Short mmCIF file of C-alpha atoms and ligand atoms in Angstrom, two decimals:
data_model
loop_
_atom_site.label_atom_id
_atom_site.label_comp_id
_atom_site.label_asym_id
_atom_site.label_seq_id
_atom_site.Cartn_x
_atom_site.Cartn_y
_atom_site.Cartn_z
CA MET A 65 0.00 0.01 -0.01
CA GLU A 66 1.24 3.46 -0.83
CA ARG A 67 0.55 6.84 0.67
CA PHE A 68 1.38 10.44 -0.12
CA VAL A 69 3.11 12.47 2.61
CA VAL A 70 2.52 16.24 2.18
CA THR A 71 4.05 18.89 4.31
CA GLY A 72 2.15 22.14 4.15
CA GLY A 73 3.38 25.63 3.60
CA SER A 74 4.61 25.79 0.00
CA ARG A 75 3.22 28.04 -2.69
CA LEU A 76 2.59 26.38 -6.08
CA THR A 77 4.53 28.26 -8.72
CA GLY A 78 5.72 27.43 -12.20
CA GLN A 79 4.03 25.43 -14.93
CA VAL A 80 2.33 22.14 -15.35
CA LEU A 81 1.31 20.29 -18.53
CA VAL A 82 -2.25 18.89 -18.67
CA PRO A 83 -2.58 15.45 -20.37
CA GLY A 84 -5.59 14.06 -22.26
CA ALA A 85 -8.77 13.59 -20.29
CA LYS A 86 -9.38 10.36 -18.34
CA ASN A 87 -13.13 10.69 -18.95
CA SER A 88 -12.59 10.99 -22.67
CA VAL A 89 -9.88 8.48 -23.40
CA LEU A 90 -11.65 5.59 -21.67
CA LYS A 91 -14.70 6.13 -23.93
CA LEU A 92 -12.57 6.56 -27.05
CA MET A 93 -10.97 3.25 -26.20
CA ALA A 94 -14.38 1.63 -25.87
CA ALA A 95 -15.48 3.24 -29.15
CA SER A 96 -12.49 1.58 -30.87
CA LEU A 97 -14.57 -1.64 -30.65
CA LEU A 98 -16.78 -0.14 -33.37
CA ALA A 99 -14.14 -0.34 -36.07
CA PRO A 100 -12.13 -3.41 -37.06
CA GLY A 101 -8.44 -2.55 -37.51
CA THR A 102 -6.06 -0.31 -35.58
CA THR A 103 -7.26 2.80 -33.82
CA THR A 104 -4.47 5.03 -32.48
CA LEU A 105 -5.06 7.51 -29.66
CA SER A 106 -2.60 10.17 -28.59
CA ALA A 107 -2.38 12.44 -25.47
CA VAL A 108 -3.22 9.31 -23.48
CA PRO A 109 -2.67 10.04 -19.77
CA ASP A 110 -0.44 7.69 -17.80
CA ILE A 111 -3.14 6.68 -15.31
CA LEU A 112 -4.26 3.33 -13.88
CA ASP A 113 -7.70 3.38 -15.51
CA VAL A 114 -6.21 3.38 -18.98
CA GLY A 115 -4.47 0.14 -18.09
CA VAL A 116 -7.68 -1.38 -16.81
CA MET A 117 -9.65 -0.41 -19.88
CA ALA A 118 -6.78 -1.84 -22.03
CA ASP A 119 -7.24 -5.15 -20.13
CA VAL A 120 -11.02 -4.97 -20.72
CA LEU A 121 -10.40 -4.65 -24.47
CA THR A 122 -7.70 -7.33 -24.53
CA ALA A 123 -10.10 -9.75 -22.83
CA LEU A 124 -12.54 -9.02 -25.68
CA GLY A 125 -9.94 -10.03 -28.27
CA ALA A 126 -8.25 -6.72 -29.09
CA THR A 127 -4.49 -6.31 -29.19
CA VAL A 128 -3.49 -3.20 -27.26
CA ARG A 129 -0.05 -1.60 -27.47
CA ARG A 130 0.64 1.29 -25.13
CA ASP A 131 3.63 3.58 -25.62
CA LEU A 132 4.00 5.38 -22.33
CA ALA A 133 6.83 7.62 -23.48
CA ALA A 134 4.86 8.84 -26.49
CA GLY A 135 1.60 8.97 -24.56
CA SER A 136 -0.14 6.90 -27.24
CA ILE A 137 -2.09 3.71 -27.46
CA ALA A 138 -2.85 1.52 -30.49
CA ILE A 139 -5.84 -0.79 -30.32
CA ASP A 140 -6.26 -3.47 -32.87
CA THR A 141 -9.87 -4.53 -32.87
CA PRO A 142 -10.78 -7.97 -34.35
CA ALA A 143 -13.51 -8.48 -36.88
CA MET A 144 -15.65 -10.10 -34.18
CA PRO A 145 -14.78 -9.02 -30.65
CA GLY A 146 -16.01 -11.04 -27.69
CA ALA A 147 -19.29 -10.10 -26.06
CA ALA A 148 -18.63 -10.52 -22.41
CA ALA A 149 -16.45 -8.12 -20.38
CA ASP A 150 -14.35 -9.63 -17.60
CA PRO A 151 -16.46 -8.95 -14.39
CA ALA A 152 -13.33 -8.48 -12.24
CA LEU A 153 -12.18 -5.64 -14.50
CA VAL A 154 -15.62 -4.07 -14.84
CA ARG A 155 -15.87 -3.76 -11.12
CA ARG A 156 -12.63 -1.78 -11.07
CA ILE A 157 -13.82 0.97 -13.42
CA ARG A 158 -17.34 2.06 -13.97
CA ALA A 159 -16.34 3.49 -17.37
CA SER A 160 -16.16 -0.10 -18.71
CA VAL A 161 -19.90 0.12 -19.02
CA ALA A 162 -19.10 2.15 -22.15
CA ILE A 163 -18.49 -1.08 -24.02
CA LEU A 164 -22.22 -1.88 -23.91
CA GLY A 165 -23.21 0.47 -26.75
CA PRO A 166 -20.42 -0.43 -29.16
CA LEU A 167 -20.71 -4.19 -28.66
CA VAL A 168 -24.48 -4.49 -28.93
CA GLY A 169 -24.38 -2.11 -31.90
CA ARG A 170 -21.57 -3.90 -33.72
CA ARG A 171 -21.93 -7.61 -32.90
CA GLY A 172 -25.49 -7.78 -31.53
CA GLU A 173 -24.59 -8.79 -27.93
CA ALA A 174 -22.88 -7.28 -24.94
CA ARG A 175 -22.55 -8.58 -21.36
CA VAL A 176 -21.28 -6.35 -18.61
CA ALA A 177 -21.25 -7.31 -14.93
CA LEU A 178 -23.26 -4.89 -12.82
CA PRO A 179 -21.16 -3.00 -10.41
CA GLY A 180 -22.32 -4.19 -6.96
CA GLY A 181 -25.14 -6.20 -8.50
CA ASP A 182 -27.44 -3.22 -9.26
CA ALA A 183 -30.88 -4.03 -10.54
CA ILE A 184 -31.94 -2.79 -13.98
CA GLY A 185 -34.45 -0.34 -12.52
CA SER A 186 -31.88 1.27 -10.29
CA ARG A 187 -30.90 4.81 -10.98
CA ALA A 188 -27.39 3.83 -11.89
CA LEU A 189 -27.92 2.54 -15.35
CA ASP A 190 -31.61 3.01 -16.21
CA MET A 191 -30.99 5.60 -18.90
CA HIS A 192 -28.42 3.40 -20.61
CA VAL A 193 -30.89 0.49 -20.55
CA ASN A 194 -33.97 2.46 -21.63
CA GLY A 195 -32.03 4.14 -24.43
CA LEU A 196 -30.73 0.85 -25.82
CA ARG A 197 -34.22 -0.58 -25.62
CA ARG A 198 -35.47 2.35 -27.70
CA LEU A 199 -32.85 1.39 -30.30
CA GLY A 200 -34.38 -2.17 -30.39
CA ALA A 201 -32.12 -4.00 -28.02
CA VAL A 202 -33.43 -6.54 -25.58
CA VAL A 203 -31.77 -5.88 -22.21
CA ASP A 204 -31.90 -8.24 -19.24
CA ILE A 205 -30.08 -9.20 -16.18
CA GLU A 206 -28.49 -12.62 -16.27
CA ASP A 207 -26.22 -13.98 -13.55
CA GLY A 208 -25.54 -10.54 -12.16
CA ALA A 209 -24.65 -9.09 -15.50
CA LEU A 210 -26.43 -6.64 -17.78
CA VAL A 211 -26.96 -8.34 -21.12
CA ALA A 212 -28.01 -6.43 -24.21
CA ARG A 213 -28.93 -8.29 -27.39
CA SER A 214 -30.16 -7.33 -30.83
CA SER A 215 -31.18 -9.94 -33.41
CA GLY A 216 -30.40 -7.63 -36.30
CA ARG A 217 -28.96 -4.16 -36.63
CA LEU A 218 -30.11 -1.65 -34.02
CA GLN A 219 -32.75 0.75 -35.34
CA GLY A 220 -32.32 4.49 -34.98
CA ALA A 221 -34.88 6.15 -32.69
CA ALA A 222 -35.68 9.30 -30.68
CA ILE A 223 -34.48 9.14 -27.12
CA TRP A 224 -35.20 11.60 -24.33
CA LEU A 225 -32.91 11.33 -21.34
CA ASP A 226 -34.38 12.11 -17.90
CA PHE A 227 -31.12 13.78 -16.96
CA PRO A 228 -28.08 14.62 -19.11
CA SER A 229 -26.14 11.55 -18.07
CA VAL A 230 -22.60 11.51 -19.42
CA GLY A 231 -22.34 7.66 -19.54
CA ALA A 232 -25.81 7.12 -21.11
CA THR A 233 -25.25 9.83 -23.74
CA GLU A 234 -21.95 8.18 -24.66
CA ASN A 235 -23.33 4.56 -24.87
CA LEU A 236 -26.27 5.75 -26.99
CA LEU A 237 -24.02 7.81 -29.22
CA MET A 238 -21.85 4.77 -29.91
CA ALA A 239 -24.81 2.52 -30.47
CA GLY A 240 -26.52 5.10 -32.65
CA ALA A 241 -23.41 5.48 -34.79
CA VAL A 242 -23.87 1.93 -36.19
CA ALA A 243 -27.73 1.73 -35.92
CA LYS A 244 -29.87 1.79 -39.08
CA GLY A 245 -31.19 5.32 -39.74
CA THR A 246 -31.28 8.32 -37.50
CA THR A 247 -30.99 8.45 -33.73
CA VAL A 248 -31.86 11.64 -31.85
CA ILE A 249 -30.65 12.03 -28.24
CA ASP A 250 -32.48 14.82 -26.52
CA ASN A 251 -31.30 16.27 -23.17
CA ALA A 252 -27.88 14.84 -24.03
CA ALA A 253 -24.94 15.59 -21.81
CA ARG A 254 -22.74 18.40 -23.21
CA GLU A 255 -19.41 17.80 -21.51
CA PRO A 256 -16.35 18.49 -23.70
CA GLU A 257 -15.52 14.76 -23.42
CA ILE A 258 -18.81 13.99 -25.20
CA ALA A 259 -17.92 16.45 -27.95
CA ASP A 260 -14.53 14.69 -28.20
CA LEU A 261 -16.30 11.33 -28.63
CA CYS A 262 -18.59 12.89 -31.26
CA GLU A 263 -15.63 14.16 -33.21
CA PHE A 264 -13.93 10.79 -32.99
CA LEU A 265 -17.08 9.01 -34.26
CA THR A 266 -17.42 11.56 -37.05
CA GLU A 267 -13.76 10.97 -38.10
CA MET A 268 -14.66 7.22 -38.10
CA GLY A 269 -17.46 7.89 -40.57
CA ALA A 270 -20.61 8.47 -38.52
CA GLY A 271 -22.75 11.56 -39.25
CA ILE A 272 -23.40 13.65 -36.12
CA GLU A 273 -25.10 17.02 -35.90
CA GLY A 274 -25.46 19.24 -32.88
CA ILE A 275 -21.99 18.40 -31.35
CA GLY A 276 -21.61 20.34 -28.09
CA GLY A 277 -25.37 20.84 -27.74
CA SER A 278 -28.06 19.02 -25.89
CA THR A 279 -29.74 17.51 -28.96
CA LEU A 280 -27.53 15.13 -30.91
CA VAL A 281 -28.66 13.77 -34.29
CA ILE A 282 -26.72 10.69 -35.38
CA GLU A 283 -26.81 9.20 -38.81
CA GLY A 284 -25.80 5.53 -38.32
CA VAL A 285 -23.56 3.76 -40.87
CA ASP A 286 -22.93 0.11 -41.68
CA GLU A 287 -19.38 0.12 -40.52
CA LEU A 288 -16.95 2.63 -39.08
CA ARG A 289 -13.25 2.83 -39.97
CA PRO A 290 -10.38 3.04 -37.48
CA VAL A 291 -8.69 6.43 -37.14
CA THR A 292 -5.97 8.33 -35.27
CA HIS A 293 -7.21 10.85 -32.75
CA GLU A 294 -5.79 13.15 -30.12
CA THR A 295 -7.63 13.10 -26.71
CA VAL A 296 -9.07 16.39 -25.48
CA PRO A 297 -7.14 17.88 -22.52
CA ASP A 298 -8.31 16.99 -19.02
CA ARG A 299 -10.32 19.94 -17.64
CA ILE A 300 -10.61 18.36 -14.23
CA VAL A 301 -6.91 17.86 -13.88
CA ALA A 302 -6.41 21.50 -15.13
CA GLY A 303 -9.04 22.68 -12.66
CA THR A 304 -7.39 20.79 -9.79
CA TYR A 305 -4.04 22.57 -10.38
CA ALA A 306 -5.86 25.92 -10.77
CA ILE A 307 -7.64 25.50 -7.41
CA GLY A 308 -4.28 24.42 -5.87
CA ALA A 309 -2.66 27.61 -7.12
CA VAL A 310 -5.42 29.71 -5.48
CA MET A 311 -5.31 27.77 -2.21
CA THR A 312 -1.55 28.19 -1.85
CA ARG A 313 -1.63 31.79 -3.04
CA GLY A 314 0.56 30.69 -5.92
CA ASP A 315 1.12 31.43 -9.59
CA VAL A 316 0.75 28.51 -11.97
CA MET A 317 0.74 28.31 -15.77
CA ILE A 318 -1.50 25.45 -16.76
CA ARG A 319 -0.21 24.46 -20.17
CA ASN A 320 -2.60 22.72 -22.57
CA GLY A 321 -5.43 23.60 -20.19
CA ARG A 322 -8.53 24.75 -22.10
CA ALA A 323 -9.93 27.79 -20.30
CA GLU A 324 -13.10 27.58 -22.43
CA HIS A 325 -13.87 24.18 -20.89
CA LEU A 326 -13.62 25.63 -17.37
CA GLY A 327 -15.74 28.79 -17.83
CA ILE A 328 -17.69 28.78 -14.61
CA VAL A 329 -14.72 27.38 -12.61
CA LEU A 330 -12.37 30.20 -13.69
CA GLU A 331 -15.20 32.67 -13.12
CA LYS A 332 -15.53 31.44 -9.53
CA LEU A 333 -11.79 31.59 -8.94
CA THR A 334 -11.73 35.14 -10.22
CA ALA A 335 -14.59 36.00 -7.84
CA ALA A 336 -12.39 34.45 -5.10
CA GLY A 337 -9.75 37.08 -5.95
CA ALA A 338 -7.52 35.19 -8.45
CA SER A 339 -6.33 36.61 -11.64
CA VAL A 340 -6.72 34.36 -14.69
CA GLU A 341 -4.86 35.06 -17.94
CA THR A 342 -5.66 33.01 -20.94
CA GLY A 343 -3.01 32.45 -23.63
CA ALA A 344 -2.50 30.32 -26.76
CA ASP A 345 -0.95 27.42 -24.81
CA GLY A 346 -3.19 27.37 -21.74
CA PHE A 347 -4.01 29.68 -18.85
CA ARG A 348 -2.28 31.14 -15.83
CA VAL A 349 -3.81 31.38 -12.38
CA SER A 350 -2.33 33.61 -9.66
CA ILE A 351 -3.37 35.25 -6.43
CA GLN A 352 -1.57 37.07 -3.60
CA ASP A 353 -4.09 37.55 -0.85
CA GLN A 354 -6.22 35.05 1.05
CA PRO A 355 -9.07 33.98 -1.27
CA ARG A 356 -12.58 35.18 -0.63
CA SER A 357 -15.31 32.62 -0.15
CA ILE A 358 -17.58 31.70 -3.06
CA ASP A 359 -20.79 29.70 -3.32
CA VAL A 360 -20.79 26.78 -5.75
CA VAL A 361 -23.60 24.62 -7.22
CA THR A 362 -22.62 21.56 -9.20
CA LEU A 363 -24.56 20.79 -12.33
CA PRO A 364 -24.00 18.95 -15.61
CA TYR A 365 -21.76 20.90 -18.03
CA PRO A 366 -21.55 23.77 -18.53
CA GLY A 367 -22.34 24.00 -14.77
CA PHE A 368 -19.73 23.69 -12.14
CA PRO A 369 -18.27 20.11 -12.41
CA THR A 370 -19.00 17.68 -9.59
CA ASP A 371 -15.46 16.28 -10.18
CA LEU A 372 -14.06 19.53 -8.77
CA LEU A 373 -16.28 19.50 -5.68
CA PRO A 374 -13.76 18.10 -3.08
CA GLN A 375 -11.10 20.44 -4.34
CA ILE A 376 -13.39 23.51 -4.12
CA ILE A 377 -14.52 22.49 -0.61
CA ALA A 378 -10.80 22.31 0.36
CA LEU A 379 -10.37 25.83 -1.04
CA GLU A 380 -13.33 27.15 0.88
CA ALA A 381 -11.93 25.66 4.12
CA VAL A 382 -9.08 28.25 3.92
CA SER A 383 -11.00 31.14 2.34
CA GLN A 384 -12.29 34.16 4.22
CA GLY A 385 -16.07 34.16 4.70
CA ILE A 386 -18.75 31.55 4.70
CA SER A 387 -19.45 29.42 1.65
CA LEU A 388 -22.50 27.35 0.67
CA ILE A 389 -21.79 24.44 -1.64
CA THR A 390 -24.49 22.40 -3.24
CA GLU A 391 -23.96 19.02 -4.93
CA ASN A 392 -26.61 18.03 -7.45
CA VAL A 393 -25.05 15.18 -9.41
CA PHE A 394 -23.92 12.45 -6.96
CA ASP A 395 -25.27 11.66 -3.50
CA SER A 396 -22.17 10.30 -1.82
CA ARG A 397 -19.58 12.93 -2.57
CA PHE A 398 -19.56 14.44 0.91
CA VAL A 399 -17.78 11.39 2.33
CA PHE A 400 -14.76 13.56 1.66
CA CYS A 401 -15.92 16.06 4.22
CA ARG A 402 -15.32 13.59 7.06
CA GLU A 403 -11.66 13.48 6.17
CA LEU A 404 -11.37 17.25 5.89
CA LEU A 405 -12.90 17.60 9.32
CA ARG A 406 -9.99 15.62 10.71
CA MET A 407 -7.77 18.40 9.40
CA GLY A 408 -9.61 21.02 11.32
CA ALA A 409 -12.02 22.30 8.60
CA GLN A 410 -15.10 24.01 9.93
CA LEU A 411 -17.92 22.57 7.85
CA ARG A 412 -21.31 21.05 8.18
CA THR A 413 -23.25 18.98 5.73
CA ASP A 414 -26.99 18.88 5.36
CA GLY A 415 -28.51 16.70 2.58
CA HIS A 416 -26.79 17.84 -0.60
CA HIS A 417 -25.45 21.08 0.90
CA VAL A 418 -22.32 21.82 2.81
CA VAL A 419 -21.64 25.07 4.66
CA VAL A 420 -17.97 25.86 5.01
CA ARG A 421 -16.79 28.45 7.60
CA PRO A 422 -13.30 29.73 7.66
CA ALA A 423 -10.97 27.70 9.85
CA SER A 424 -8.21 29.58 11.61
CA ARG A 425 -5.90 26.88 10.23
CA LEU A 426 -5.89 23.35 8.82
CA VAL A 427 -3.60 20.85 10.52
CA GLY A 428 -1.92 17.85 9.02
CA ALA A 429 -3.61 14.53 9.73
CA SER A 430 -3.80 10.97 8.52
CA VAL A 431 -6.61 10.89 5.98
CA VAL A 432 -8.01 8.41 3.42
CA ALA A 433 -8.83 9.07 -0.20
CA SER A 434 -12.26 7.56 -0.90
CA ASP A 435 -12.19 8.28 -4.65
CA VAL A 436 -9.98 9.91 -7.20
CA ARG A 437 -11.24 13.49 -6.73
CA ALA A 438 -11.54 13.27 -2.97
CA GLY A 439 -7.87 12.18 -2.99
CA ALA A 440 -6.87 15.18 -5.02
CA GLY A 441 -8.81 17.43 -2.61
CA LEU A 442 -7.04 15.98 0.43
CA VAL A 443 -3.62 16.59 -1.21
CA LEU A 444 -4.63 20.23 -1.82
CA ALA A 445 -5.69 20.55 1.82
CA GLY A 446 -2.37 19.07 2.88
CA LEU A 447 -0.53 21.79 0.91
CA VAL A 448 -1.95 24.43 3.20
CA ALA A 449 -2.16 22.52 6.42
CA GLU A 450 0.33 22.98 9.24
CA GLY A 451 2.67 20.06 9.56
CA MET A 452 2.36 16.69 7.80
CA THR A 453 -0.64 15.13 6.10
CA GLU A 454 -0.62 11.50 5.12
CA VAL A 455 -3.08 10.65 2.33
CA HIS A 456 -3.81 6.88 2.20
CA GLU A 457 -5.34 4.76 -0.56
CA VAL A 458 -3.58 6.81 -3.16
CA HIS A 459 -4.31 4.21 -5.84
CA HIS A 460 -7.51 6.21 -6.23
CA ILE A 461 -5.54 9.30 -7.18
CA ASP A 462 -3.40 7.28 -9.60
CA ARG A 463 -6.64 6.32 -11.38
CA GLY A 464 -6.99 9.83 -12.72
CA TYR A 465 -3.91 11.97 -12.14
CA ALA A 466 -0.76 11.20 -14.15
CA GLY A 467 2.47 12.03 -12.31
CA PHE A 468 0.61 13.95 -9.56
CA VAL A 469 3.46 13.81 -7.04
CA GLU A 470 6.10 14.70 -9.67
CA ASN A 471 4.01 17.56 -11.00
CA MET A 472 3.27 18.90 -7.54
CA ARG A 473 6.94 18.73 -6.59
CA ALA A 474 7.90 20.57 -9.84
CA LEU A 475 5.48 23.30 -8.69
CA GLY A 476 7.26 23.55 -5.30
CA ALA A 477 5.08 21.34 -3.18
CA ASP A 478 6.65 19.28 -0.44
CA ILE A 479 5.14 15.89 -1.26
CA ARG A 480 6.39 12.36 -1.57
CA ARG A 481 5.02 8.94 -2.25
CA ASP A 482 6.10 6.09 0.02
CA GLN A 483 5.08 2.63 1.07
CA VAL A 484 3.00 2.26 4.16
CA THR A 485 4.83 0.07 6.52
CA ALA A 486 2.98 -2.08 9.15
CA ALA A 487 3.95 0.43 11.83
CA ALA A 488 2.86 3.50 9.83
C1 UD1 Q 599 -19.13 10.59 -15.62
C2 UD1 Q 599 -17.71 10.78 -15.20
C3 UD1 Q 599 -17.63 11.25 -13.72
C4 UD1 Q 599 -18.42 12.51 -13.59
C5 UD1 Q 599 -19.82 12.32 -14.11
C6 UD1 Q 599 -20.66 13.60 -14.10
C7 UD1 Q 599 -16.55 9.04 -16.43
C8 UD1 Q 599 -15.78 7.79 -16.41
N1 UD1 Q 599 -17.06 9.43 -15.31
O1 UD1 Q 599 -19.73 9.60 -14.78
O2 UD1 Q 599 -16.24 11.47 -13.47
O3 UD1 Q 599 -18.49 12.85 -12.25
O4 UD1 Q 599 -19.82 11.84 -15.45
O5 UD1 Q 599 -19.98 14.59 -14.78
O6 UD1 Q 599 -16.67 9.71 -17.47
N2 UD1 Q 599 -27.64 8.22 -13.48
C9 UD1 Q 599 -28.87 7.59 -13.40
N3 UD1 Q 599 -29.17 6.68 -14.37
C10 UD1 Q 599 -28.40 6.40 -15.44
C11 UD1 Q 599 -27.17 7.12 -15.46
C12 UD1 Q 599 -26.85 8.00 -14.49
O7 UD1 Q 599 -29.64 7.81 -12.48
O8 UD1 Q 599 -28.75 5.64 -16.34
C13 UD1 Q 599 -27.29 9.15 -12.40
C14 UD1 Q 599 -26.08 8.71 -11.69
O9 UD1 Q 599 -26.34 7.87 -10.59
C15 UD1 Q 599 -25.55 10.09 -11.17
C16 UD1 Q 599 -25.95 11.08 -12.28
O10 UD1 Q 599 -27.01 10.42 -13.00
O11 UD1 Q 599 -26.17 10.48 -9.97
C17 UD1 Q 599 -24.83 11.43 -13.20
O12 UD1 Q 599 -24.31 10.30 -13.81
P1 UD1 Q 599 -23.63 10.35 -15.22
O13 UD1 Q 599 -23.68 11.69 -15.81
O14 UD1 Q 599 -24.09 9.17 -16.02
O15 UD1 Q 599 -22.10 10.08 -14.80
P2 UD1 Q 599 -21.10 8.94 -15.20
O16 UD1 Q 599 -21.12 8.76 -16.69
O17 UD1 Q 599 -21.30 7.75 -14.31
#
């Protein structure tokens, strides 16, 4: 087991390079199943989840070659990939549910174990299931797995999503790309990673209108061709460093960060007192005084991203004034607050709200990362806490942040990774 040991007190200064987005590359990898032959992706981040998704594809018969130095991955998809994803792998990343759409669309069958044995009607995957049914698939639960089958080609249809779900939009886009006729997805998610997937599918030969909007019109084709594609930069990674810069009263140039994908986030950081300069190669965030508190409400894009919620709560813990934060996308994100309380944060949760009052100081503590973003939030808190913070379960952070320790050290942070010994 590994941990990060952070000693607070440094300002983050300098520059950091943002890699391709985790939440895009995993779906692009799944979409490669749609086209026999070799798909090549670049700007692939060096994160654990890419390795797990590569294993998912390999188990389906693909040959995956990853070049870590070049940041690229080549996926050779067979004419007839397997239909069943390895349940052990699926449990490790929820994004593996993204193989459902491509596999049922392309080979008429897909089998994906349900994370934690969810029932079909549960909120977790109902929009994926209902959408695939609209396209003509028969979807059932068999032996704890979600199984989607189609006797012939899927048939294009109009689909209204109850909520702009990222994963459901992606699955239905990929299925619609090889369905017969036109598929319309209304109330589609608009995240930049969805636009990236749309562009990828368009390059592969699908016809998609409305990219970036909430109504996507997809003209399905018989077969897609493999292409070479560069992954969109990771806005959540960029936003994490930006928030870190503000928390530590630093000055960081976030290279390859797309300010236009972080509109409301940078607006909030500006309201907190930071200055944000956008250039051709990214954006720079700096601040000298203690940040002012801001209120934040998470919403689907272009709203404030839920994946920056822990980081922004950590910022509010050291800002002047009282902040009200509202989480609208996930119901278990506030688990992170328990860990922040151990560091002396003054906060109180109520339902999907958290009120953060200014703490006179945060103090180092032994804390546990419960997920990838909570882990990043705890590291940021450690940067401004007095003394030493140990962040445990850092495999979660490694799922989504490439070279986090190295990048933070290059920015001046006092952080190291080490093994947890029995006595630690
Ligand atoms: C993706 C991202 C995740 C991000 C989230 C919201 C990946 C790998 N993960 O997750 O980092 O936080 O988008 O931006 O890209 N829901 C249903 N029924 C469904 C589908 C979703 O009720 O059929 C609910 C979920 O339980 C959740 C909410 O809708 O409460 C949002 O989920 P969704 O947008 O689908 O997120 P993911 O694709 O799982």
